[in-house]
Short mmCIF file of C-alpha atoms in Angstrom, two decimals:
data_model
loop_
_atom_site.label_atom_id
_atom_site.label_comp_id
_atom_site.label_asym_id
_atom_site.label_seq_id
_atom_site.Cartn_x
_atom_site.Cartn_y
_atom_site.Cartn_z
CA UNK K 516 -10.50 -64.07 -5.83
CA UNK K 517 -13.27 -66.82 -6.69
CA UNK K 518 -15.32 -66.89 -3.24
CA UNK K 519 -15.04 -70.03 -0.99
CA UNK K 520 -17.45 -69.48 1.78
CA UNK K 521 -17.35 -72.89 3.50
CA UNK K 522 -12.97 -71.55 4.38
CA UNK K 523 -14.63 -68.47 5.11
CA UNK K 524 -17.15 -69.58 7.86
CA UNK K 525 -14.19 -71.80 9.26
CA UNK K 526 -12.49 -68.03 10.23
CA UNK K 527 -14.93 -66.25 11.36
CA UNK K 528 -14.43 -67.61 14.83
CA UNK K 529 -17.31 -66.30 16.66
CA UNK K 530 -18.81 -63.61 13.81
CA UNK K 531 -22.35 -64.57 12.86
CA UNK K 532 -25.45 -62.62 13.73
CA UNK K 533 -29.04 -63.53 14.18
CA UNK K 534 -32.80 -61.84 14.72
CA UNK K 535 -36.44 -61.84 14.78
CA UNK K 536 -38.15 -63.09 11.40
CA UNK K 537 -41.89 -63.97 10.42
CA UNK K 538 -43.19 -67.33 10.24
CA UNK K 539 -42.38 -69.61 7.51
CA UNK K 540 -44.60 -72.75 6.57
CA UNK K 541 -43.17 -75.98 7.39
CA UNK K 542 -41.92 -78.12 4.87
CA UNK K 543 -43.63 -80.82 3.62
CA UNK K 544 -42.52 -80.54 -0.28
CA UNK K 545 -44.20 -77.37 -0.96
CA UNK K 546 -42.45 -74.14 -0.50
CA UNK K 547 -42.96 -71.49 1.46
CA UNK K 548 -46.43 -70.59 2.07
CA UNK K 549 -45.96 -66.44 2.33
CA UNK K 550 -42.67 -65.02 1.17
CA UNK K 551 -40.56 -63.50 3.67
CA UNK K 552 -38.59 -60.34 3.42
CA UNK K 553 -35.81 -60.72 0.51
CA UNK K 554 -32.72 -61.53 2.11
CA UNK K 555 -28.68 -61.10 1.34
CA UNK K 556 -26.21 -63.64 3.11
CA UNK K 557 -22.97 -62.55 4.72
CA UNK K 558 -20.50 -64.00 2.59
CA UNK K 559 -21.85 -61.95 -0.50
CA UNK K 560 -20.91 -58.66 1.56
CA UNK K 561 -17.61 -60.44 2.55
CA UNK K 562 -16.45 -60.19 -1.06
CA UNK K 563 -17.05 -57.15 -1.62
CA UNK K 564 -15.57 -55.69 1.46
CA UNK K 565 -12.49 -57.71 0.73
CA UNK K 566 -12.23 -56.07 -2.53
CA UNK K 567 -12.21 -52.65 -1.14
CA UNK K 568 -9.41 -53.83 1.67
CA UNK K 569 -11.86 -54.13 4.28
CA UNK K 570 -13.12 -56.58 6.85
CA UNK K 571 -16.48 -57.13 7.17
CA UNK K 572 -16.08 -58.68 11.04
CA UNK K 573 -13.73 -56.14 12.10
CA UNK K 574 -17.07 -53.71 13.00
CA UNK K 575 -20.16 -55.75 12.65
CA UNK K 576 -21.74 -52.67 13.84
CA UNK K 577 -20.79 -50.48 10.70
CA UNK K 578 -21.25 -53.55 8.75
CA UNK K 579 -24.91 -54.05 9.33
CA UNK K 580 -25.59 -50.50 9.18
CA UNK K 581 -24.29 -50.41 5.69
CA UNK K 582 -26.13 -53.48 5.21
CA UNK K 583 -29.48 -51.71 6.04
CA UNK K 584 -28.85 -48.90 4.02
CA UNK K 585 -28.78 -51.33 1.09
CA UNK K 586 -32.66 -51.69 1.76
CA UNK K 587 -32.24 -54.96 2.68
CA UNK K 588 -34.59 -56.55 5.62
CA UNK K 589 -33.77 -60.09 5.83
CA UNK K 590 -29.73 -61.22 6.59
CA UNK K 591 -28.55 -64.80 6.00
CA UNK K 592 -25.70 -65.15 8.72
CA UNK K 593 -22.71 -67.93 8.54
CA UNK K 594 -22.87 -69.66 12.26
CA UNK K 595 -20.18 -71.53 14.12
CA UNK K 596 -21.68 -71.92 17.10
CA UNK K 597 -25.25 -71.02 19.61
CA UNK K 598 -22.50 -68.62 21.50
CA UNK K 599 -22.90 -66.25 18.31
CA UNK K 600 -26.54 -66.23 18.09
CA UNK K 601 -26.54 -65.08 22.01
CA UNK K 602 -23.62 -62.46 20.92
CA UNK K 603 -24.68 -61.08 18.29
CA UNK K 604 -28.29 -60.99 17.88
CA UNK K 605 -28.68 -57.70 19.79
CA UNK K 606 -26.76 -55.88 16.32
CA UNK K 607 -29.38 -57.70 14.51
CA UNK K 608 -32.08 -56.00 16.61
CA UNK K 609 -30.32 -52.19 16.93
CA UNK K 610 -30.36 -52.37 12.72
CA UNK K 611 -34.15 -54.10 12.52
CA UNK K 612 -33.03 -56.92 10.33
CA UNK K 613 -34.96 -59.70 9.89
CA UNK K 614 -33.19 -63.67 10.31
CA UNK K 615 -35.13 -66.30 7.90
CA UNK K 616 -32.49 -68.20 7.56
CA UNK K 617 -28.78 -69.12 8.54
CA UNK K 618 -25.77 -71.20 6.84
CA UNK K 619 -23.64 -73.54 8.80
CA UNK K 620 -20.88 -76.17 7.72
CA UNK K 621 -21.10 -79.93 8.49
CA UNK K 622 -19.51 -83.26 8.49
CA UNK K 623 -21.38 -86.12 7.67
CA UNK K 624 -19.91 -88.83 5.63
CA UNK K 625 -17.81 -89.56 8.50
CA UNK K 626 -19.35 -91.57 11.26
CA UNK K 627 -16.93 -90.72 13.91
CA UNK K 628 -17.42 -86.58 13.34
CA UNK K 629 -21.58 -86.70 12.40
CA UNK K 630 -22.62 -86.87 15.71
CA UNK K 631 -20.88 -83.67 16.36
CA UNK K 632 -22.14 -81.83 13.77
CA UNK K 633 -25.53 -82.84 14.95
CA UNK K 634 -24.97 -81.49 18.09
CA UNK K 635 -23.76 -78.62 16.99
CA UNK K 636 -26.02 -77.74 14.71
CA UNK K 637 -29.00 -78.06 16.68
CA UNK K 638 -27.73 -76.55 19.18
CA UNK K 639 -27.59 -73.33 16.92
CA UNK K 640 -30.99 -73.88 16.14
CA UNK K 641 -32.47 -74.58 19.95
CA UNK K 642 -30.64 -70.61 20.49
CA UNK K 643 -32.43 -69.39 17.40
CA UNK K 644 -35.92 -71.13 17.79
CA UNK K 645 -37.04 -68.13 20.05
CA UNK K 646 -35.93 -65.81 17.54
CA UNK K 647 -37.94 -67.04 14.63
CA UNK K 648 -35.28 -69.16 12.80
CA UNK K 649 -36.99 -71.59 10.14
CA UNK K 650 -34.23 -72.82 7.21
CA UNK K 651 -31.57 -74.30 8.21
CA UNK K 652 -28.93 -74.34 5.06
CA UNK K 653 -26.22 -76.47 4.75
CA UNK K 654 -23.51 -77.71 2.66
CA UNK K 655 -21.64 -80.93 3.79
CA UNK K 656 -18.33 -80.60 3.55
CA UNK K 657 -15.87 -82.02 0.93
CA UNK K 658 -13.30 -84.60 1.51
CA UNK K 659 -10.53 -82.34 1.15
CA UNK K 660 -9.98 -78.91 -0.15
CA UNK K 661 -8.64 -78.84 -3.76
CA UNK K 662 -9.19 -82.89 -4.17
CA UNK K 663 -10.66 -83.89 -7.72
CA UNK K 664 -11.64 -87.32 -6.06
CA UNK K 665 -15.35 -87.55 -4.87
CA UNK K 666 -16.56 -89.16 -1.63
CA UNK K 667 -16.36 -93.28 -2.04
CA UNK K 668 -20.14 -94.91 -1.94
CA UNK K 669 -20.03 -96.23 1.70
CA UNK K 670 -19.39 -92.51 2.32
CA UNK K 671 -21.95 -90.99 0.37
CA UNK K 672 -24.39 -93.91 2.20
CA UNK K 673 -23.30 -92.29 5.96
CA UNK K 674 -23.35 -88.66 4.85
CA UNK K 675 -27.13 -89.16 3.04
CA UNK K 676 -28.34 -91.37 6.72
CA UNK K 677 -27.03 -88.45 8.80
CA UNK K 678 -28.49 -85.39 6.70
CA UNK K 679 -31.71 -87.34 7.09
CA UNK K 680 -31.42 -87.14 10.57
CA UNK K 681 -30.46 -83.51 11.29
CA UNK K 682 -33.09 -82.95 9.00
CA UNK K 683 -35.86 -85.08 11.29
CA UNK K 684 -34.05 -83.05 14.25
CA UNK K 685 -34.65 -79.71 13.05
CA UNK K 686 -38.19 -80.87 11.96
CA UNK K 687 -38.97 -81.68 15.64
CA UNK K 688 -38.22 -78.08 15.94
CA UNK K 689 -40.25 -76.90 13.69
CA UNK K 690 -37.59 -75.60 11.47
CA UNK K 691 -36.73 -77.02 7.32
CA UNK K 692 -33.16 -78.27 6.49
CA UNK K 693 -32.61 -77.37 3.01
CA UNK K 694 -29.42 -78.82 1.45
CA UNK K 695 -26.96 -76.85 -0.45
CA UNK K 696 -24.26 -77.42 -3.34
CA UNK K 697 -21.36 -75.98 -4.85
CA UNK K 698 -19.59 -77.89 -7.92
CA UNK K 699 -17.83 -80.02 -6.64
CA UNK K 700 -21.24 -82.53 -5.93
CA UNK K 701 -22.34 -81.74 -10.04
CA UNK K 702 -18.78 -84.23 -10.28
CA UNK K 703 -19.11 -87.27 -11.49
CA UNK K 704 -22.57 -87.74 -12.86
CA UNK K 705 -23.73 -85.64 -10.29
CA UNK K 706 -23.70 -88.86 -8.18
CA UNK K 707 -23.00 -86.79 -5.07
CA UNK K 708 -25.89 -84.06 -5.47
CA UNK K 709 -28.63 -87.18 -6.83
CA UNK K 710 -28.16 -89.67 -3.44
CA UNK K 711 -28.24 -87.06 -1.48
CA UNK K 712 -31.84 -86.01 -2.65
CA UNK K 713 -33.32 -89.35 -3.53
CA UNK K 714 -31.89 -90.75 -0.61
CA UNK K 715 -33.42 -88.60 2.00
CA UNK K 716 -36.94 -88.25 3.01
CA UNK K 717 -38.18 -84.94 1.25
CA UNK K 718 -40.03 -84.31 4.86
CA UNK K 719 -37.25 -83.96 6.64
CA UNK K 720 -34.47 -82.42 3.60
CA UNK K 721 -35.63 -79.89 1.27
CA UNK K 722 -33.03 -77.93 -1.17
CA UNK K 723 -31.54 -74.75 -1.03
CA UNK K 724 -31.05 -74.59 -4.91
CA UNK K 725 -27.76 -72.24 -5.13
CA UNK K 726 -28.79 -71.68 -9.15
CA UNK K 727 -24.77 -70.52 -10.41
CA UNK K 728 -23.43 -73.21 -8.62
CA UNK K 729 -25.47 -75.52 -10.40
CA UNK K 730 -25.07 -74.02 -13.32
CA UNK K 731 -21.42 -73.88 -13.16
CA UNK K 732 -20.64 -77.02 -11.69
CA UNK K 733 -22.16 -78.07 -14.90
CA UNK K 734 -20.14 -76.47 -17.41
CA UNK K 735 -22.55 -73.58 -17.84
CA UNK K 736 -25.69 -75.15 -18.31
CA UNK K 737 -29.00 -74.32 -18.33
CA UNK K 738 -30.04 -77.04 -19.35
CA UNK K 739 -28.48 -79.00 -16.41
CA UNK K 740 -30.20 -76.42 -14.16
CA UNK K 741 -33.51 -76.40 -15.60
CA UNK K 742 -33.28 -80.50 -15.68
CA UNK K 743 -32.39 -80.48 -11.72
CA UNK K 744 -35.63 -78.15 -11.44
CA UNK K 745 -37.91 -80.45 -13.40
CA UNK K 746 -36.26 -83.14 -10.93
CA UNK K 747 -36.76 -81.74 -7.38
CA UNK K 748 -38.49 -78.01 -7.89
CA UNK K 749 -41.06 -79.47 -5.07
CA UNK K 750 -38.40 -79.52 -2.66
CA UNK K 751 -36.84 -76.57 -2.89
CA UNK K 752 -37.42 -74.09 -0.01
CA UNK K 753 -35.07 -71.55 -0.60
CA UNK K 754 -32.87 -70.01 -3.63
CA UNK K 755 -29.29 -68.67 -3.85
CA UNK K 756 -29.48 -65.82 -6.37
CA UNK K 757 -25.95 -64.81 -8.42
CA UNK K 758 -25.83 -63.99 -12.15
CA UNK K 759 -23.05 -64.04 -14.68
CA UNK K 760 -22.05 -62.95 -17.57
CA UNK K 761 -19.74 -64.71 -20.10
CA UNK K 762 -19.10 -67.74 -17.00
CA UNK K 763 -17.84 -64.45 -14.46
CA UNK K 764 -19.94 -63.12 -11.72
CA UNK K 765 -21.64 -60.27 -12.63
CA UNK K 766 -21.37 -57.06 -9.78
CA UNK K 767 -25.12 -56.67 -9.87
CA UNK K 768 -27.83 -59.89 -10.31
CA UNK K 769 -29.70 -58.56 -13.45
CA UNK K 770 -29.48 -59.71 -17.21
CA UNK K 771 -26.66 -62.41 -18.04
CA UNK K 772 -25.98 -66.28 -18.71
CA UNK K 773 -28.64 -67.08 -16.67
CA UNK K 774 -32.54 -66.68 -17.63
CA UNK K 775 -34.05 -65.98 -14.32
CA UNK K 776 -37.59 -64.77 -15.46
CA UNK K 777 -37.58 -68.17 -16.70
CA UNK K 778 -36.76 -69.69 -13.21
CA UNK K 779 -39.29 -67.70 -12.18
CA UNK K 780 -41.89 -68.60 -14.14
CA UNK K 781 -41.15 -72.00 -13.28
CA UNK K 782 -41.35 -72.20 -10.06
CA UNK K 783 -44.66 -70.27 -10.12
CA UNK K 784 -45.77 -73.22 -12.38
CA UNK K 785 -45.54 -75.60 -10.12
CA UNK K 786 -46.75 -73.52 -6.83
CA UNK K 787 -43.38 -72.96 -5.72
CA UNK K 788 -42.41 -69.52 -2.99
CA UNK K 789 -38.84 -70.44 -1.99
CA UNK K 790 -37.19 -68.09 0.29
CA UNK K 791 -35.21 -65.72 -1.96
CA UNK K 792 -31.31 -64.87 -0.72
CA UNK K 793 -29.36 -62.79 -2.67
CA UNK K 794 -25.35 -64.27 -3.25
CA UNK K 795 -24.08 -61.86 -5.59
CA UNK K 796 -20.51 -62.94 -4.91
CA UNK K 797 -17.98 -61.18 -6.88
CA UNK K 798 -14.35 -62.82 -8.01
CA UNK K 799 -11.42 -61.79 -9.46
CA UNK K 800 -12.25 -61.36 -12.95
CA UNK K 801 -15.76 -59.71 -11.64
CA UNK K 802 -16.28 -55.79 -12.98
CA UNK K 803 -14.79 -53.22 -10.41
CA UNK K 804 -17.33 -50.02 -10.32
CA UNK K 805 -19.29 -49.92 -7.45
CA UNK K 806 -18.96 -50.20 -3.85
CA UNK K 807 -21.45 -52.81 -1.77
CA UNK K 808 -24.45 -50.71 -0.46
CA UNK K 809 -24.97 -49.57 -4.13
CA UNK K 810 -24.34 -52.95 -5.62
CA UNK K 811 -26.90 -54.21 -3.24
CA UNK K 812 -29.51 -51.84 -4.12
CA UNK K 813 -29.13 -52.51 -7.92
CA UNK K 814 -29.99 -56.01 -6.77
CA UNK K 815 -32.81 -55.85 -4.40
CA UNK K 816 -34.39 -53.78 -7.30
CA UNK K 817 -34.15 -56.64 -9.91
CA UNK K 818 -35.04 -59.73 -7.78
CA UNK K 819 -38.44 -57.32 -7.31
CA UNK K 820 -38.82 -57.19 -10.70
CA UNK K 821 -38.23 -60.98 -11.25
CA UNK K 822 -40.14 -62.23 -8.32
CA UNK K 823 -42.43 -59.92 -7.58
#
């Protein structure tokens, strides 16, 4: 069961949640002035409630209250649509969880489908703005599920023109867009992942560094990762958190393939405070021993100790 969240937030129809949250700085290549609360996205607690024959939309209620009980202030929902914000941001409020951020899907190396994922997505964010919503996260979509080919140049041209401009859009809300990866834009030289930060104005797109993905979209590499850091660490706003162990995803972010005191320690280097969301993801071959409120507090424990 390796995770695909971008199929995932295509089915949730209208499941997404959103709520009050403290201010964050806006971006200007610097980071997050004050930390907010550490926060846990919904596709992480998707896994594990699919391993344990459950659905996590099926009661939201009952899902955010296990969610709380995790310790857990700040949630990172999936949106579709503003309709969900309006829906669902009452749960949000009965549970006191905090919304820094959300994730949402886009199209935008086509130039006859970008102007409705602008529209789209800023509509989400004109139905958050009251609530507090600051990082925008997303992760353009790929030209085809399961396709080895990459996106042609005159593609990659549109898609980096059009994340430019949601990202001057959301600035005139006062909110950050902060691109995300999985592997599939480490293919190829990376070619995808490089345009789309070096051609983009680091005022209007920051980066949403999802640290396994990098790392495995590289074949395991830390050096990769640490490389891509030394690159663009200025930019990035907000981090993705999931360990492994041996190249599978560990059930608890802690010790593994990854040296995260080191990230860490880097980032602090260079005056760096992204937002921190935990994506401890499980898959198939992932250890089977504990259910998701306890995995969760085994986590919120060790980004602590990390991150202080």
């Amino acid at each position: 069961m390796t995770a695909n969240r971008r199929y995932f937030l295509k089915s949730l129809g209208g499941l997404a949640a959103l709520c009050s949250v403290g201010s964050v700085a806006a971006r200007s290549g610097t980071g997050l002035a004050a930390r907010p609360q550490i926060a846990c996205n919904q596709y992480t607690w998707h896994t594990f409630y699919q391993r344990q024959g459950r659905t996590w939309s099926a009661n939201l209620d009952a899902s955010l209250a296990d969610f709380a009980k995790s310790g857990l202030v700040g949630y990172e929902p999936s949106v579709n649509s503003a309709d969900e914000i309006r829906t669902l941001a009452p749960l949000l409020k009965k549970h006191k969880l905090e919304m820094h951020s959300l994730y949402v899907n886009s199209t935008l190396h086509k130039a006859d489908e970008a102007g409705k994922t602008l529209e789209t997505v800023t509509a989400i964010a004109d139905a958050a703005r009251p609530l507090g919503l600051k990082i925008v996260v997303t992760n353009p979509s790929p030209i085809g599920r399961g396709r080895a080919e990459g996106k042609t140049d005159d593609q990659l041209a549109i898609q980096a023109t059009n994340l430019d401009r949601l990202g001057a859009e959301l600035k005139k809300r006062g909110m950050t867009l902060a691109y995300h990866t999985h592997d599939v834009e480490m293919r190829n030289a990376a070619r995808e992942f490089h345009h789309m930060m070096l051609a983009t104005d680091p005022a209007h797109v920051s980066l949403c560094l999802d640290v396994h993905w990098i790392y495995r979209g590289s074949g395991n590499s830390q050096v990769a990762l640490f490389d891509i850091v030394k690159l663009y660490g200025k930019r990035i706003t907000e981090l993705h958190l999931r360990q492994s162990k041996n190249g599978v995803w560990s059930e608890t972010f802690g010790e593994g393939d990854i040296d995260y005191l080191r990230l860490a320690q880097t980032l602090n280097a260079i005056g760096i405070r992204p937002h921190l969301v935990l994506e401890q993801c499980i898959e198939k071959e992932s250890p089977n021993t504990l259910d998701a409120v306890t995995a969760h507090r085994q986590d919120l424990q060790y980004v602590k100790k990390v991150f202080g």
